[in-house]
mmCIF file of C-alpha atoms in Angstrom:
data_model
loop_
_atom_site.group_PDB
_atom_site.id
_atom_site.type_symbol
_atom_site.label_atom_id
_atom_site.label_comp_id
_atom_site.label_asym_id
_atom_site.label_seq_id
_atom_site.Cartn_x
_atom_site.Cartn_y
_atom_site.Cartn_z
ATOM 1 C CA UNK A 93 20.098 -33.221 -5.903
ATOM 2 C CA UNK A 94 16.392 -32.354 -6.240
ATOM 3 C CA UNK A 95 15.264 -28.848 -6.679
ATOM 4 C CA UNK A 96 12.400 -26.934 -7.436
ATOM 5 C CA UNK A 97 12.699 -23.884 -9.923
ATOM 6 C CA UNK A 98 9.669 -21.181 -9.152
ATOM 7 C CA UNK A 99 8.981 -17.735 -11.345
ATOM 8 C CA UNK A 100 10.213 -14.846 -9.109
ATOM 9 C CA UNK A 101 7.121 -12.510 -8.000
ATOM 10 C CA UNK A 102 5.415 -10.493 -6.754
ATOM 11 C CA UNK A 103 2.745 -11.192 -9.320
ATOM 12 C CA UNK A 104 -0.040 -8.085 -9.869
ATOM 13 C CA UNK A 105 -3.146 -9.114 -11.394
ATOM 14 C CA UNK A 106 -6.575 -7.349 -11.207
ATOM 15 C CA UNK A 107 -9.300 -9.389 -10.161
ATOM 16 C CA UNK A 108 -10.517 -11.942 -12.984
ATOM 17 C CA UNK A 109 -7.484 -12.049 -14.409
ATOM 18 C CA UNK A 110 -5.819 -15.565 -15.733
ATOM 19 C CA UNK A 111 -3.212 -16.567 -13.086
ATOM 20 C CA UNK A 112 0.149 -18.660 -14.470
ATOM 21 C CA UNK A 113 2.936 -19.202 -11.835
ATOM 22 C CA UNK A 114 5.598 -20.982 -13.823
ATOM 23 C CA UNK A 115 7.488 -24.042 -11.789
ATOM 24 C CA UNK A 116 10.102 -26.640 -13.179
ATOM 25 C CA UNK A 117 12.095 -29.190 -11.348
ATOM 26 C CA UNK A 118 14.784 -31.350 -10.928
ATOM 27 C CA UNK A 119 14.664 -35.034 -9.560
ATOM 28 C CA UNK A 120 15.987 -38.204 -9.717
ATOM 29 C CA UNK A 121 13.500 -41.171 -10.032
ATOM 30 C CA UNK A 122 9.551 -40.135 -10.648
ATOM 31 C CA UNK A 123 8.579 -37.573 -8.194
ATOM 32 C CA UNK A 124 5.190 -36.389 -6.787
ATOM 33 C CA UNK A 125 4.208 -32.681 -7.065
ATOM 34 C CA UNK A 126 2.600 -30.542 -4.659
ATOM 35 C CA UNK A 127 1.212 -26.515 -5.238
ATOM 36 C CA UNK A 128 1.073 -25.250 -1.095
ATOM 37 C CA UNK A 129 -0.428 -22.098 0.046
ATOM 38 C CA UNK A 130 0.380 -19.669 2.419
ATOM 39 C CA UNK A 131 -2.065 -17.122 3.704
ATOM 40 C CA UNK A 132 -0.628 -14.208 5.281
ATOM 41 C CA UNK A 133 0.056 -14.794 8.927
ATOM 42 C CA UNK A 134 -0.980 -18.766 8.507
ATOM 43 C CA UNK A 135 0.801 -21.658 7.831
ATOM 44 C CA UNK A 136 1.260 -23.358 4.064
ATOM 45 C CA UNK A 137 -1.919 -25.409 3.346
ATOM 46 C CA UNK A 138 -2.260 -28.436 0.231
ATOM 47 C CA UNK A 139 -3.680 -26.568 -2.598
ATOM 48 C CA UNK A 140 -3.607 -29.220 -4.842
ATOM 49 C CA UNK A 141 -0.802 -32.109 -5.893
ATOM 50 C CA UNK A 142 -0.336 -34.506 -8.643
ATOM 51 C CA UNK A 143 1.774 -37.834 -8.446
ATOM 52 C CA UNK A 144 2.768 -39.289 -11.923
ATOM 53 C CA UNK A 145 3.002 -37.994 -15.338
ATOM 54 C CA UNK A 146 0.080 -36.192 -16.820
ATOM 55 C CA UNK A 147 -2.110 -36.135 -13.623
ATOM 56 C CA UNK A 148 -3.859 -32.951 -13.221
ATOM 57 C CA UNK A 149 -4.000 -31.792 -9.383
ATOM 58 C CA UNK A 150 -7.409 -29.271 -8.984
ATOM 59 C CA UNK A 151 -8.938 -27.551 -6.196
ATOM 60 C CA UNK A 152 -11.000 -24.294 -5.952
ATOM 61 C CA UNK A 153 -11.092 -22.887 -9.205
ATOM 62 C CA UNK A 154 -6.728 -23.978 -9.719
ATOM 63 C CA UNK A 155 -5.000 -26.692 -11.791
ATOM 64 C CA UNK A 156 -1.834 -28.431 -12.309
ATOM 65 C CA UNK A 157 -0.488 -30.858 -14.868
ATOM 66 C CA UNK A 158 2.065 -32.898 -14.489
ATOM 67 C CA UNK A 159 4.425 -32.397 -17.324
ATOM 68 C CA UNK A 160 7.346 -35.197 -17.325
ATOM 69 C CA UNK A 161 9.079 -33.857 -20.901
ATOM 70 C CA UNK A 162 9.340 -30.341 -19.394
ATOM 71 C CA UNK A 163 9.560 -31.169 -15.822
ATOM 72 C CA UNK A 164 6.881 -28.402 -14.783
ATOM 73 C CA UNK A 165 4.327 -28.347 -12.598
ATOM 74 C CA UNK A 166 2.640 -25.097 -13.703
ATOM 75 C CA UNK A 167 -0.295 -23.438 -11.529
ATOM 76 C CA UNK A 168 -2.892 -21.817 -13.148
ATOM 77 C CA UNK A 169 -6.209 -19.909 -12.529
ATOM 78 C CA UNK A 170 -8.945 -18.375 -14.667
ATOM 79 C CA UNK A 171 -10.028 -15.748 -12.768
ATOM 80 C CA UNK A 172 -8.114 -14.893 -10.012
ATOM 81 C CA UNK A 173 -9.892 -13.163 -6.804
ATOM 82 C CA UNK A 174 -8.709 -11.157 -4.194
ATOM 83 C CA UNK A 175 -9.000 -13.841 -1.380
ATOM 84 C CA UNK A 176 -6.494 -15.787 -3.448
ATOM 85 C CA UNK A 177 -3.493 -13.419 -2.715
ATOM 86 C CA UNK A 178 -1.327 -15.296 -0.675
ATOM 87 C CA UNK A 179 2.567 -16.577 -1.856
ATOM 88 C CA UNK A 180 2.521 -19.961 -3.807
ATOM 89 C CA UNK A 181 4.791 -22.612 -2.769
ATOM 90 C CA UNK A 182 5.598 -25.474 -5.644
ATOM 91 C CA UNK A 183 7.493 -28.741 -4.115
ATOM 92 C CA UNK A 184 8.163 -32.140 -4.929
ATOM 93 C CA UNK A 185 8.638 -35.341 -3.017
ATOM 94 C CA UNK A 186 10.905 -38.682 -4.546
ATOM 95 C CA UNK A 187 10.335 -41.913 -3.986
ATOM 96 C CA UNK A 188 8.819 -42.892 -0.781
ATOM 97 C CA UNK A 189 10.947 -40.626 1.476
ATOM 98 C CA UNK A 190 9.465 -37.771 3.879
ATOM 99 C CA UNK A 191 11.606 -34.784 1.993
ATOM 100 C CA UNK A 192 9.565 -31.882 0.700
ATOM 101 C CA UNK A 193 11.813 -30.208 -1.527
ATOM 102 C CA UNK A 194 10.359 -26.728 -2.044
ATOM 103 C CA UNK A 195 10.763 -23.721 -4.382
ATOM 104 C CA UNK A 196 11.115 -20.300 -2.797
ATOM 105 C CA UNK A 197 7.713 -19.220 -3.164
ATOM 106 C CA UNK A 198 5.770 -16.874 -5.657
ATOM 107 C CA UNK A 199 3.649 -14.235 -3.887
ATOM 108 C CA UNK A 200 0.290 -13.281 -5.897
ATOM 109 C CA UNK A 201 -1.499 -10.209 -5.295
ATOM 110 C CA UNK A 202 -4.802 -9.169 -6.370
ATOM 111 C CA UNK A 203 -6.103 -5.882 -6.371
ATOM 112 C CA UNK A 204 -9.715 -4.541 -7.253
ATOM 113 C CA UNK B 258 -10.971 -28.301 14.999
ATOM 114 C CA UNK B 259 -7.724 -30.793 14.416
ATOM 115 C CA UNK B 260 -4.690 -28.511 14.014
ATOM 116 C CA UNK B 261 -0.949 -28.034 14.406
ATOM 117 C CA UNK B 262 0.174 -25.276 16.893
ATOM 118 C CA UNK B 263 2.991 -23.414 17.391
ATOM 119 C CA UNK B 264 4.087 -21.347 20.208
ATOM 120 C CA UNK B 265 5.021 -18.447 20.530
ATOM 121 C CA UNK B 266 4.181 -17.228 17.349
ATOM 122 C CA UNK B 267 7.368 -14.500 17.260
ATOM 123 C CA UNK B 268 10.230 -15.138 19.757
ATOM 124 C CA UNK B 269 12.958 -12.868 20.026
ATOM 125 C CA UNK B 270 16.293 -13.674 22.094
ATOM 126 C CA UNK B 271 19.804 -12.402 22.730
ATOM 127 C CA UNK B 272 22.885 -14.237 20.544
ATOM 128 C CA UNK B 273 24.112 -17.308 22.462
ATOM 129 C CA UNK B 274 21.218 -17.443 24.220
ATOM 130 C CA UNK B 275 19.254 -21.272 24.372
ATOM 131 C CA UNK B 276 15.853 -20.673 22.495
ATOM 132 C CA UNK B 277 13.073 -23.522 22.187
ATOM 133 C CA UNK B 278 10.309 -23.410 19.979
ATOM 134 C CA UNK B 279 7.290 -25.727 20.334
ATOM 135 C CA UNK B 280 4.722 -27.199 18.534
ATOM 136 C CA UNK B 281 1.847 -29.467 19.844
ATOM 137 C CA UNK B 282 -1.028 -31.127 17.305
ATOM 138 C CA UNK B 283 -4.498 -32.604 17.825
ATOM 139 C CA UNK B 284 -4.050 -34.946 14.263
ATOM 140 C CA UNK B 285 -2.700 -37.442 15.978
ATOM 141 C CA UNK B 286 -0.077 -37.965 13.626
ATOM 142 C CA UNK B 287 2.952 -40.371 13.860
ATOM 143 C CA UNK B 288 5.104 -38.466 11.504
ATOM 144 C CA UNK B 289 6.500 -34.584 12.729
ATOM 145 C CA UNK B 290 8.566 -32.474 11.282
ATOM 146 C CA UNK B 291 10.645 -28.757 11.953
ATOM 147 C CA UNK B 292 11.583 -26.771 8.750
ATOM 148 C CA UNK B 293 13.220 -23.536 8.977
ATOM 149 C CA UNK B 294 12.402 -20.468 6.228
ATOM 150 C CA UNK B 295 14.597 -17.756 5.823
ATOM 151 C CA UNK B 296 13.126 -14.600 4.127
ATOM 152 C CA UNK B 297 12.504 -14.997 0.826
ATOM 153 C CA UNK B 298 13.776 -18.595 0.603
ATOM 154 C CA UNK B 299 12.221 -21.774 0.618
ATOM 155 C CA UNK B 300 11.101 -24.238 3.623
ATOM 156 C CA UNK B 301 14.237 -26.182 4.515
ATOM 157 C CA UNK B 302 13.668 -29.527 6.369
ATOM 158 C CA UNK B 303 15.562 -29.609 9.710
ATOM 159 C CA UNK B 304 14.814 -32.746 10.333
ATOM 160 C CA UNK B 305 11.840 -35.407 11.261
ATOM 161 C CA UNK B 306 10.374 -37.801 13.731
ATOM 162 C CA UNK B 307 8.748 -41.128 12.283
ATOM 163 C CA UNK B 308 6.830 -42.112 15.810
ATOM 164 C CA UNK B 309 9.901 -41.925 18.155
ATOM 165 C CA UNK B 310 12.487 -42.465 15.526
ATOM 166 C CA UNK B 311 14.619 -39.398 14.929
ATOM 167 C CA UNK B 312 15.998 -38.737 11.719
ATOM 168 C CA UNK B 313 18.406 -35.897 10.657
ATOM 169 C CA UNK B 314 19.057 -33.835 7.676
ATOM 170 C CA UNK B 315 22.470 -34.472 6.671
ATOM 171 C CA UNK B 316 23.287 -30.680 6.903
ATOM 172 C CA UNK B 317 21.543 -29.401 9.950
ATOM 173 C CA UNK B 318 24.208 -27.915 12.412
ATOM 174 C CA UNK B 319 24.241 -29.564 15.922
ATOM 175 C CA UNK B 320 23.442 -26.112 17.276
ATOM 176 C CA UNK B 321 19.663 -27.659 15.991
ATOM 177 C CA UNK B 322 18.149 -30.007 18.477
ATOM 178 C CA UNK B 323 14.907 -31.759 19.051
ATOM 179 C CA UNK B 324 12.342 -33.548 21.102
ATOM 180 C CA UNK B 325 9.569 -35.243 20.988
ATOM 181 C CA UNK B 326 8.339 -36.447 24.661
ATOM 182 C CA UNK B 327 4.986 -38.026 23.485
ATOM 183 C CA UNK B 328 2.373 -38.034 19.936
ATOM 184 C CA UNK B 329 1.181 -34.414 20.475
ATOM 185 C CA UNK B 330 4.518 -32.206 21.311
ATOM 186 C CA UNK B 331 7.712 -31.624 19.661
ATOM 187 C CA UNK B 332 10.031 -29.227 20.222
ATOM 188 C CA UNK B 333 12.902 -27.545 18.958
ATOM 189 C CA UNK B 334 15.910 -26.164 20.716
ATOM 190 C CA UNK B 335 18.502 -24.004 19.450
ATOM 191 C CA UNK B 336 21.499 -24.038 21.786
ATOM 192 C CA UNK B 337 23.268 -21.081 20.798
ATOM 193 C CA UNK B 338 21.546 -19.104 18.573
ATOM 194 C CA UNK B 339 23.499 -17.364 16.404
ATOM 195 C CA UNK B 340 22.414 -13.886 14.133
ATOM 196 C CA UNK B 341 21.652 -16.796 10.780
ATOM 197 C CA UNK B 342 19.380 -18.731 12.730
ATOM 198 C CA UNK B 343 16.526 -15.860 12.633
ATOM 199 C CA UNK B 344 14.123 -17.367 10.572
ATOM 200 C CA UNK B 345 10.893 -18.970 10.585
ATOM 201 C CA UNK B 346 10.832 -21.945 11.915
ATOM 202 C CA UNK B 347 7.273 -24.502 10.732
ATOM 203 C CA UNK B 348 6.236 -27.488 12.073
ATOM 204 C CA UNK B 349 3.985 -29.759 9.667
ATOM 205 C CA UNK B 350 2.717 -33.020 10.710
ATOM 206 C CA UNK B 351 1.435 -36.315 8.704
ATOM 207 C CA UNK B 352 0.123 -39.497 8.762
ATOM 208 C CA UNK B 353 1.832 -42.790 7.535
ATOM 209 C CA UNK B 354 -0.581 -45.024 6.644
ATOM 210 C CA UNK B 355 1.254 -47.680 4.313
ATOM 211 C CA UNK B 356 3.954 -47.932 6.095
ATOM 212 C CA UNK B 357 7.493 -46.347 6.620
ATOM 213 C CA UNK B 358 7.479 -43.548 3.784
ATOM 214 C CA UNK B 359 4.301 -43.881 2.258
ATOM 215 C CA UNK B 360 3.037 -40.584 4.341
ATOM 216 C CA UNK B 361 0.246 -38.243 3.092
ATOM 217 C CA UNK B 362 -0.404 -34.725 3.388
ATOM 218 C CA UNK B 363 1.615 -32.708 5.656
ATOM 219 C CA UNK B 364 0.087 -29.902 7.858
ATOM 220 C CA UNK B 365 1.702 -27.159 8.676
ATOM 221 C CA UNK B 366 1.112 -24.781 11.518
ATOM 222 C CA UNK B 367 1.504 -20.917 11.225
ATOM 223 C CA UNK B 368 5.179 -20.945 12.487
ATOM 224 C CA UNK B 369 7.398 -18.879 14.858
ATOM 225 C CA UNK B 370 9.242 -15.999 13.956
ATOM 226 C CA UNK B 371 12.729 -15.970 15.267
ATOM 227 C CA UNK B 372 14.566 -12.756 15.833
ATOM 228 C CA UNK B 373 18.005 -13.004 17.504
ATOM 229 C CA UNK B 374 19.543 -9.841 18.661
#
């Protein structure tokens, strides 16, 4: 079945550091990948997706490609700020069905 | 602004005891859905509602119920809770705009807590 492979954390960076949370996966067919966020005491939010090979998925200041020969979905940042600590949720969807398949989360902190 | 709520936010109750969780939206969306998280593991899809069409996972106990009397509310019910079932429980919501499966973005609310004792 599908499944979604996600670096264990927590991650540690100081602020401005380069942010990589590694994420493979395993599908049948072509799926669609999705980076969600979850803000302590919120619920997870669309940081950014990407649905066929080589699309890069972007939003504030993160990216995405799309990697089909590696199946990976890698997130990464530049310069990671404190207001980004939060745990990172990679997750795929096949075909046209309503199934998020999720990994079990990375959480990112960022200190000063 | 349009959101997804869930209520209460931590719910505590006795083993055996019926618990239901609810979840009400202002998106207007066709499509809900009730995924439970268990600490440190991923979301887990219980199951979903396409307009008033229920549809299962596969491997959801029975204990795991649900309804959805109109667009806005859906609610879960958990008839015998047992000491697994403490989790977080999310509801996310979506549009289908292109037809059965084609849905976008799903929105999740905060979720309730579940602590069985």
């Amino acid at each position: 079945g599908d499944s979604v492979t996600q670096m264990e954390g927590p991650v540690t960076l100081s602020e401005e550091a380069c942010l990589t949370i590694n994420c493979t996966y395993t599908a049948t067919g072509y799926p669609s990948l999705f980076w969600y966020v979850q803000y302590p005491g919120e619920g997870l939010q669309l940081l950014l997706k990407a649905t066929k090979a080589d699309d890069k998925g972007s939003n504030k200041g993160f990216e995405a490609t799309y990697r089909k020969e590696t199946t990976s979905f890698h997130l990464e940042k530049g310069s990671v700020q404190v207001s980004d600590s939060a745990v990172y949720f990679c997750a795929l969807r096949t075909g046209g069905g309503n199934k998020l398949t999720f990994g079990t989360g990375t959480q990112l902190k960022v200190e000063l | 602004d349009a959101m997804v709520i869930q209520n209460p936010r931590y719910q505590v109750t006795q083993f055996g005891k019926p618990v239901t969780l609810s979840c009400s939206q202002t998106l207007n969306h066709n499509v809900m859905y009730w995924y439970q998280q268990k600490s440190s593991q991923a979301p887990k899809l219980l199951f979903h509602y396409y307009d008033k069409d229920f549809n299962n996972e596969a491997d959801t106990p029975d204990n795991f119920q649900s309804r959805r009397p109109n667009t806005s509310f859906c609610f879960l019910d958990i008839r015998s809770p047992g000491l697994g079932d403490a989790a977080m429980y999310l509801c996310a919501t979506s549009r289908d705009t292109e037809g059965r499966g084609r849905e976008n973005e799903q929105f999740f609310g905060p979720g309730t807590r579940l602590t069985v004792l």
